Amino acid sequence: MFPKTVKSVKSAARVAAVTAVLGVAAMGGVGVANATSYAPEEVYLTALDEEGIPYDSAYYAVALGYAVCGDFESGYDFYDIGLDFLSESSHSPYEAGFIIADAVTVYCPQYTYALPA
């Protein structure tokens, strides 16, 4: 999903704004995977739906969730993934943060430590 390196950011203000919004969004996504009796895909998509985050298809949304985990596994941090995500999608910073946090919570909880506190 994010094969390019993170593009340079033009201003410190933008970095600060993105950091703040992504951090707040991450906090919202952390509690979504408490239902263990449902398939992970159902939990993930339900959280996106409940938050009103649009996606083209369930297949695309699930693939995006797994791509986020792949990026963490490749050594990217939350902010790198978030900034790259914002440069390549039409989602808002809040939506990007929520998608990343939701993906980590559902698909790769071993990276929960990498989410902003």
CSV table of N, CA and C in Angstrom, one decimal:
chain,number,residue,atom,x,y,z
A,1,MET,N,0.8,-1.2,0.0
A,1,MET,CA,0.0,0.0,0.0
A,1,MET,C,0.8,1.2,0.0
A,2,PHE,N,1.9,1.3,0.7
A,2,PHE,CA,2.7,2.5,0.9
A,2,PHE,C,4.2,2.2,0.4
A,3,PRO,N,4.4,1.9,-0.8
A,3,PRO,CA,5.7,1.6,-1.3
A,3,PRO,C,6.7,2.8,-1.3
A,4,LYS,N,6.1,4.0,-1.5
A,4,LYS,CA,7.0,5.2,-1.6
A,4,LYS,C,7.5,5.6,-0.2
A,5,THR,N,8.6,6.3,-0.1
A,5,THR,CA,9.0,6.8,1.1
A,5,THR,C,8.1,8.0,1.5
A,6,VAL,N,8.1,8.4,2.7
A,6,VAL,CA,7.3,9.5,3.1
A,6,VAL,C,7.8,10.8,2.4
A,7,LYS,N,6.9,11.5,1.8
A,7,LYS,CA,7.2,12.7,1.2
A,7,LYS,C,7.6,13.8,2.2
A,8,SER,N,8.4,14.7,1.8
A,8,SER,CA,8.8,15.8,2.7
A,8,SER,C,7.6,16.6,3.0
A,9,VAL,N,7.5,17.1,4.2
A,9,VAL,CA,6.4,17.9,4.7
A,9,VAL,C,6.8,19.4,4.6
A,10,LYS,N,6.0,20.2,4.1
A,10,LYS,CA,6.4,21.6,3.8
A,10,LYS,C,6.4,22.5,5.0
A,11,SER,N,5.7,22.2,6.0
A,11,SER,CA,5.7,23.1,7.2
A,11,SER,C,5.5,22.4,8.5
A,12,ALA,N,6.1,22.9,9.5
A,12,ALA,CA,6.0,22.3,10.8
A,12,ALA,C,4.6,22.4,11.3
A,13,ALA,N,3.8,23.4,10.9
A,13,ALA,CA,2.4,23.5,11.3
A,13,ALA,C,1.6,22.4,10.8
A,14,ARG,N,1.9,21.9,9.6
A,14,ARG,CA,1.1,20.8,9.0
A,14,ARG,C,1.4,19.5,9.8
A,15,VAL,N,2.7,19.3,10.1
A,15,VAL,CA,3.1,18.1,10.9
A,15,VAL,C,2.4,18.1,12.2
A,16,ALA,N,2.4,19.3,12.9
A,16,ALA,CA,1.8,19.4,14.2
A,16,ALA,C,0.3,19.1,14.1
A,17,ALA,N,-0.4,19.6,13.1
A,17,ALA,CA,-1.8,19.4,12.9
A,17,ALA,C,-2.1,18.0,12.6
A,18,VAL,N,-1.3,17.4,11.7
A,18,VAL,CA,-1.6,16.0,11.4
A,18,VAL,C,-1.3,15.1,12.6
A,19,THR,N,-0.2,15.4,13.3
A,19,THR,CA,0.1,14.6,14.5
A,19,THR,C,-1.0,14.6,15.5
A,20,ALA,N,-1.5,15.8,15.8
A,20,ALA,CA,-2.6,16.0,16.7
A,20,ALA,C,-3.9,15.2,16.3
A,21,VAL,N,-4.3,15.3,15.1
A,21,VAL,CA,-5.5,14.7,14.6
A,21,VAL,C,-5.3,13.2,14.5
A,22,LEU,N,-4.2,12.7,14.0
A,22,LEU,CA,-3.9,11.3,13.9
A,22,LEU,C,-3.9,10.7,15.3
A,23,GLY,N,-3.3,11.4,16.3
A,23,GLY,CA,-3.2,10.9,17.6
A,23,GLY,C,-4.6,10.8,18.3
A,24,VAL,N,-5.4,11.7,18.1
A,24,VAL,CA,-6.8,11.7,18.6
A,24,VAL,C,-7.6,10.6,17.9
A,25,ALA,N,-7.4,10.4,16.6
A,25,ALA,CA,-8.1,9.4,15.9
A,25,ALA,C,-7.7,8.0,16.4
A,26,ALA,N,-6.4,7.9,16.6
A,26,ALA,CA,-5.9,6.6,17.1
A,26,ALA,C,-6.5,6.2,18.4
A,27,MET,N,-6.7,7.1,19.3
A,27,MET,CA,-7.3,6.8,20.6
A,27,MET,C,-8.7,6.3,20.4
A,28,GLY,N,-9.4,6.8,19.3
A,28,GLY,CA,-10.8,6.3,19.1
A,28,GLY,C,-10.8,4.9,18.6
A,29,GLY,N,-9.8,4.4,17.9
A,29,GLY,CA,-9.8,3.1,17.3
A,29,GLY,C,-9.3,2.0,18.2
A,30,VAL,N,-8.7,2.3,19.3
A,30,VAL,CA,-8.1,1.3,20.1
A,30,VAL,C,-9.1,0.3,20.7
A,31,GLY,N,-10.3,0.7,21.0
A,31,GLY,CA,-11.2,-0.2,21.7
A,31,GLY,C,-12.2,-0.9,20.8
A,32,VAL,N,-12.0,-1.0,19.5
A,32,VAL,CA,-13.0,-1.5,18.6
A,32,VAL,C,-13.0,-3.0,18.5
A,33,ALA,N,-12.0,-3.7,18.9
A,33,ALA,CA,-11.9,-5.2,18.7
A,33,ALA,C,-12.2,-6.0,20.0
A,34,ASN,N,-13.1,-5.6,20.7
A,34,ASN,CA,-13.4,-6.3,22.0
A,34,ASN,C,-14.3,-7.5,21.7
A,35,ALA,N,-15.0,-7.5,20.6
A,35,ALA,CA,-15.9,-8.6,20.3
A,35,ALA,C,-15.1,-9.8,19.7
A,36,THR,N,-14.9,-10.8,20.4
A,36,THR,CA,-14.0,-11.9,20.0
A,36,THR,C,-14.8,-13.0,19.2
A,37,SER,N,-16.1,-12.9,19.3
A,37,SER,CA,-16.9,-14.0,18.6
A,37,SER,C,-17.2,-13.6,17.1
A,38,TYR,N,-16.7,-12.5,16.6
A,38,TYR,CA,-16.9,-12.2,15.3
A,38,TYR,C,-15.7,-12.3,14.5
A,39,ALA,N,-15.8,-12.5,13.2
A,39,ALA,CA,-14.6,-12.6,12.3
A,39,ALA,C,-13.9,-11.2,12.3
A,40,PRO,N,-12.6,-11.2,12.2
A,40,PRO,CA,-11.9,-9.9,12.3
A,40,PRO,C,-12.3,-8.9,11.2
A,41,GLU,N,-12.6,-9.4,10.1
A,41,GLU,CA,-13.1,-8.5,9.0
A,41,GLU,C,-14.4,-7.8,9.4
A,42,GLU,N,-15.3,-8.6,10.0
A,42,GLU,CA,-16.6,-8.0,10.4
A,42,GLU,C,-16.4,-6.9,11.5
A,43,VAL,N,-15.5,-7.2,12.4
A,43,VAL,CA,-15.2,-6.2,13.5
A,43,VAL,C,-14.6,-4.9,12.9
A,44,TYR,N,-13.6,-5.1,12.0
A,44,TYR,CA,-12.9,-4.0,11.3
A,44,TYR,C,-13.9,-3.2,10.5
A,45,LEU,N,-14.7,-3.8,9.7
A,45,LEU,CA,-15.6,-3.1,8.8
A,45,LEU,C,-16.8,-2.4,9.6
A,46,THR,N,-17.2,-3.1,10.7
A,46,THR,CA,-18.3,-2.5,11.5
A,46,THR,C,-17.8,-1.2,12.2
A,47,ALA,N,-16.5,-1.3,12.6
A,47,ALA,CA,-16.0,-0.1,13.3
A,47,ALA,C,-15.9,1.1,12.3
A,48,LEU,N,-15.4,0.8,11.1
A,48,LEU,CA,-15.4,1.9,10.0
A,48,LEU,C,-16.8,2.4,9.7
A,49,ASP,N,-17.7,1.5,9.6
A,49,ASP,CA,-19.1,1.9,9.3
A,49,ASP,C,-19.7,2.7,10.4
A,50,GLU,N,-19.5,2.3,11.7
A,50,GLU,CA,-20.0,3.1,12.8
A,50,GLU,C,-19.4,4.4,13.0
A,51,GLU,N,-18.2,4.6,12.5
A,51,GLU,CA,-17.5,5.9,12.6
A,51,GLU,C,-17.8,6.7,11.3
A,52,GLY,N,-18.5,6.1,10.3
A,52,GLY,CA,-18.9,6.9,9.1
A,52,GLY,C,-17.7,7.0,8.2
A,53,ILE,N,-16.8,6.2,8.2
A,53,ILE,CA,-15.6,6.3,7.3
A,53,ILE,C,-15.9,5.5,6.0
A,54,PRO,N,-15.9,6.2,4.9
A,54,PRO,CA,-16.2,5.6,3.6
A,54,PRO,C,-15.1,4.7,3.1
A,55,TYR,N,-15.4,3.7,2.3
A,55,TYR,CA,-14.5,2.9,1.6
A,55,TYR,C,-15.1,2.4,0.3
A,56,ASP,N,-14.3,2.1,-0.7
A,56,ASP,CA,-14.8,1.7,-2.0
A,56,ASP,C,-15.5,0.4,-1.9
A,57,SER,N,-14.9,-0.6,-1.3
A,57,SER,CA,-15.5,-1.9,-1.1
A,57,SER,C,-15.0,-2.6,0.1
A,58,ALA,N,-15.6,-3.6,0.6
A,58,ALA,CA,-15.2,-4.3,1.8
A,58,ALA,C,-13.8,-4.9,1.5
A,59,TYR,N,-13.6,-5.5,0.3
A,59,TYR,CA,-12.4,-6.1,-0.1
A,59,TYR,C,-11.2,-5.0,0.0
A,60,TYR,N,-11.5,-3.9,-0.6
A,60,TYR,CA,-10.4,-2.8,-0.5
A,60,TYR,C,-10.1,-2.4,0.9
A,61,ALA,N,-11.2,-2.2,1.7
A,61,ALA,CA,-11.0,-1.8,3.1
A,61,ALA,C,-10.2,-2.8,3.9
A,62,VAL,N,-10.5,-4.1,3.7
A,62,VAL,CA,-9.8,-5.2,4.4
A,62,VAL,C,-8.3,-5.2,3.9
A,63,ALA,N,-8.1,-5.1,2.6
A,63,ALA,CA,-6.8,-5.1,2.1
A,63,ALA,C,-6.0,-3.9,2.6
A,64,LEU,N,-6.6,-2.8,2.8
A,64,LEU,CA,-5.9,-1.6,3.4
A,64,LEU,C,-5.5,-1.9,4.8
A,65,GLY,N,-6.4,-2.6,5.6
A,65,GLY,CA,-6.1,-2.9,7.0
A,65,GLY,C,-4.8,-3.8,7.0
A,66,TYR,N,-4.8,-4.8,6.2
A,66,TYR,CA,-3.6,-5.7,6.2
A,66,TYR,C,-2.4,-4.9,5.7
A,67,ALA,N,-2.5,-4.0,4.8
A,67,ALA,CA,-1.4,-3.2,4.3
A,67,ALA,C,-0.8,-2.4,5.4
A,68,VAL,N,-1.7,-1.8,6.2
A,68,VAL,CA,-1.2,-1.0,7.4
A,68,VAL,C,-0.3,-1.9,8.3
A,69,CYS,N,-0.7,-3.1,8.5
A,69,CYS,CA,0.0,-4.1,9.4
A,69,CYS,C,1.4,-4.4,8.7
A,70,GLY,N,1.3,-4.6,7.4
A,70,GLY,CA,2.6,-4.8,6.6
A,70,GLY,C,3.5,-3.7,6.7
A,71,ASP,N,3.0,-2.5,6.8
A,71,ASP,CA,3.9,-1.3,6.9
A,71,ASP,C,4.6,-1.3,8.3
A,72,PHE,N,3.8,-1.6,9.3
A,72,PHE,CA,4.4,-1.7,10.7
A,72,PHE,C,5.5,-2.8,10.7
A,73,GLU,N,5.2,-3.9,10.1
A,73,GLU,CA,6.1,-5.0,10.0
A,73,GLU,C,7.4,-4.6,9.3
A,74,SER,N,7.2,-3.7,8.3
A,74,SER,CA,8.4,-3.3,7.5
A,74,SER,C,9.2,-2.2,8.2
A,75,GLY,N,8.7,-1.7,9.4
A,75,GLY,CA,9.5,-0.8,10.2
A,75,GLY,C,9.0,0.6,10.2
A,76,TYR,N,7.9,0.9,9.5
A,76,TYR,CA,7.4,2.3,9.5
A,76,TYR,C,6.7,2.5,10.8
A,77,ASP,N,6.7,3.8,11.2
A,77,ASP,CA,6.0,4.1,12.4
A,77,ASP,C,4.6,4.7,12.1
A,78,PHE,N,3.8,5.0,13.1
A,78,PHE,CA,2.5,5.5,13.0
A,78,PHE,C,2.4,6.7,12.1
A,79,TYR,N,3.3,7.7,12.4
A,79,TYR,CA,3.3,9.0,11.7
A,79,TYR,C,3.7,8.8,10.3
A,80,ASP,N,4.7,8.0,10.0
A,80,ASP,CA,5.1,7.8,8.6
A,80,ASP,C,3.9,7.2,7.8
A,81,ILE,N,3.3,6.2,8.4
A,81,ILE,CA,2.2,5.5,7.7
A,81,ILE,C,1.0,6.6,7.5
A,82,GLY,N,0.7,7.3,8.5
A,82,GLY,CA,-0.3,8.3,8.5
A,82,GLY,C,-0.1,9.4,7.4
A,83,LEU,N,1.1,9.9,7.4
A,83,LEU,CA,1.5,11.0,6.4
A,83,LEU,C,1.4,10.4,5.0
A,84,ASP,N,2.0,9.2,4.8
A,84,ASP,CA,1.9,8.6,3.5
A,84,ASP,C,0.5,8.3,3.1
A,85,PHE,N,-0.3,7.8,4.0
A,85,PHE,CA,-1.7,7.5,3.8
A,85,PHE,C,-2.4,8.8,3.3
A,86,LEU,N,-2.2,9.9,4.0
A,86,LEU,CA,-2.8,11.2,3.6
A,86,LEU,C,-2.4,11.7,2.2
A,87,SER,N,-1.2,11.4,1.9
A,87,SER,CA,-0.7,11.9,0.6
A,87,SER,C,-1.2,11.0,-0.6
A,88,GLU,N,-1.7,9.8,-0.3
A,88,GLU,CA,-2.2,8.9,-1.3
A,88,GLU,C,-3.7,8.6,-1.3
A,89,SER,N,-4.4,9.2,-0.4
A,89,SER,CA,-5.9,8.9,-0.3
A,89,SER,C,-6.6,10.2,-0.1
A,90,SER,N,-7.9,10.1,-0.2
A,90,SER,CA,-8.8,11.3,0.0
A,90,SER,C,-9.4,11.3,1.4
A,91,HIS,N,-8.9,10.5,2.3
A,91,HIS,CA,-9.4,10.5,3.7
A,91,HIS,C,-8.8,11.6,4.5
A,92,SER,N,-9.6,12.1,5.4
A,92,SER,CA,-9.2,13.2,6.3
A,92,SER,C,-8.1,12.6,7.3
A,93,PRO,N,-7.4,13.5,7.9
A,93,PRO,CA,-6.4,13.0,9.0
A,93,PRO,C,-7.1,12.2,10.1
A,94,TYR,N,-8.3,12.6,10.5
A,94,TYR,CA,-9.1,11.8,11.5
A,94,TYR,C,-9.4,10.4,11.0
A,95,GLU,N,-9.9,10.3,9.7
A,95,GLU,CA,-10.2,9.0,9.1
A,95,GLU,C,-9.0,8.1,9.0
A,96,ALA,N,-7.9,8.7,8.5
A,96,ALA,CA,-6.6,8.0,8.4
A,96,ALA,C,-6.2,7.4,9.7
A,97,GLY,N,-6.2,8.2,10.8
A,97,GLY,CA,-5.8,7.8,12.1
A,97,GLY,C,-6.7,6.7,12.6
A,98,PHE,N,-8.0,6.8,12.4
A,98,PHE,CA,-8.9,5.8,12.8
A,98,PHE,C,-8.7,4.5,12.1
A,99,ILE,N,-8.5,4.6,10.7
A,99,ILE,CA,-8.3,3.4,9.9
A,99,ILE,C,-7.0,2.6,10.4
A,100,ILE,N,-5.9,3.4,10.6
A,100,ILE,CA,-4.7,2.8,11.1
A,100,ILE,C,-4.9,2.1,12.4
A,101,ALA,N,-5.5,2.8,13.4
A,101,ALA,CA,-5.7,2.3,14.7
A,101,ALA,C,-6.6,1.1,14.7
A,102,ASP,N,-7.6,1.1,13.9
A,102,ASP,CA,-8.6,0.0,13.8
A,102,ASP,C,-7.9,-1.2,13.2
A,103,ALA,N,-7.1,-1.0,12.2
A,103,ALA,CA,-6.3,-2.1,11.5
A,103,ALA,C,-5.4,-2.7,12.5
A,104,VAL,N,-4.7,-1.9,13.3
A,104,VAL,CA,-3.7,-2.5,14.3
A,104,VAL,C,-4.5,-3.2,15.3
A,105,THR,N,-5.6,-2.7,15.8
A,105,THR,CA,-6.3,-3.3,16.9
A,105,THR,C,-6.9,-4.6,16.5
A,106,VAL,N,-7.4,-4.7,15.2
A,106,VAL,CA,-8.0,-5.9,14.8
A,106,VAL,C,-7.1,-6.9,14.2
A,107,TYR,N,-6.2,-6.5,13.3
A,107,TYR,CA,-5.3,-7.4,12.5
A,107,TYR,C,-3.9,-7.6,13.1
A,108,CYS,N,-3.4,-6.7,13.8
A,108,CYS,CA,-2.0,-6.8,14.2
A,108,CYS,C,-1.8,-6.1,15.6
A,109,PRO,N,-2.5,-6.7,16.6
A,109,PRO,CA,-2.4,-6.0,17.9
A,109,PRO,C,-1.0,-6.0,18.5
A,110,GLN,N,-0.1,-6.7,17.9
A,110,GLN,CA,1.3,-6.7,18.5
A,110,GLN,C,1.9,-5.3,18.2
A,111,TYR,N,1.3,-4.5,17.4
A,111,TYR,CA,1.8,-3.1,17.1
A,111,TYR,C,1.0,-2.1,17.9
A,112,THR,N,0.2,-2.5,18.8
A,112,THR,CA,-0.6,-1.5,19.6
A,112,THR,C,0.4,-0.5,20.3
A,113,TYR,N,1.5,-1.0,20.7
A,113,TYR,CA,2.5,-0.1,21.4
A,113,TYR,C,2.9,1.1,20.5
A,114,ALA,N,2.8,0.9,19.2
A,114,ALA,CA,3.2,1.9,18.2
A,114,ALA,C,2.2,3.0,18.0
A,115,LEU,N,1.0,2.8,18.5
A,115,LEU,CA,-0.1,3.9,18.4
A,115,LEU,C,0.2,5.0,19.4
A,116,PRO,N,-0.1,6.2,19.1
A,116,PRO,CA,0.1,7.3,20.0
A,116,PRO,C,-0.8,7.1,21.3
A,117,ALA,N,-0.3,7.5,22.4
A,117,ALA,CA,-1.0,7.3,23.7
A,117,ALA,C,-2.0,8.4,23.9
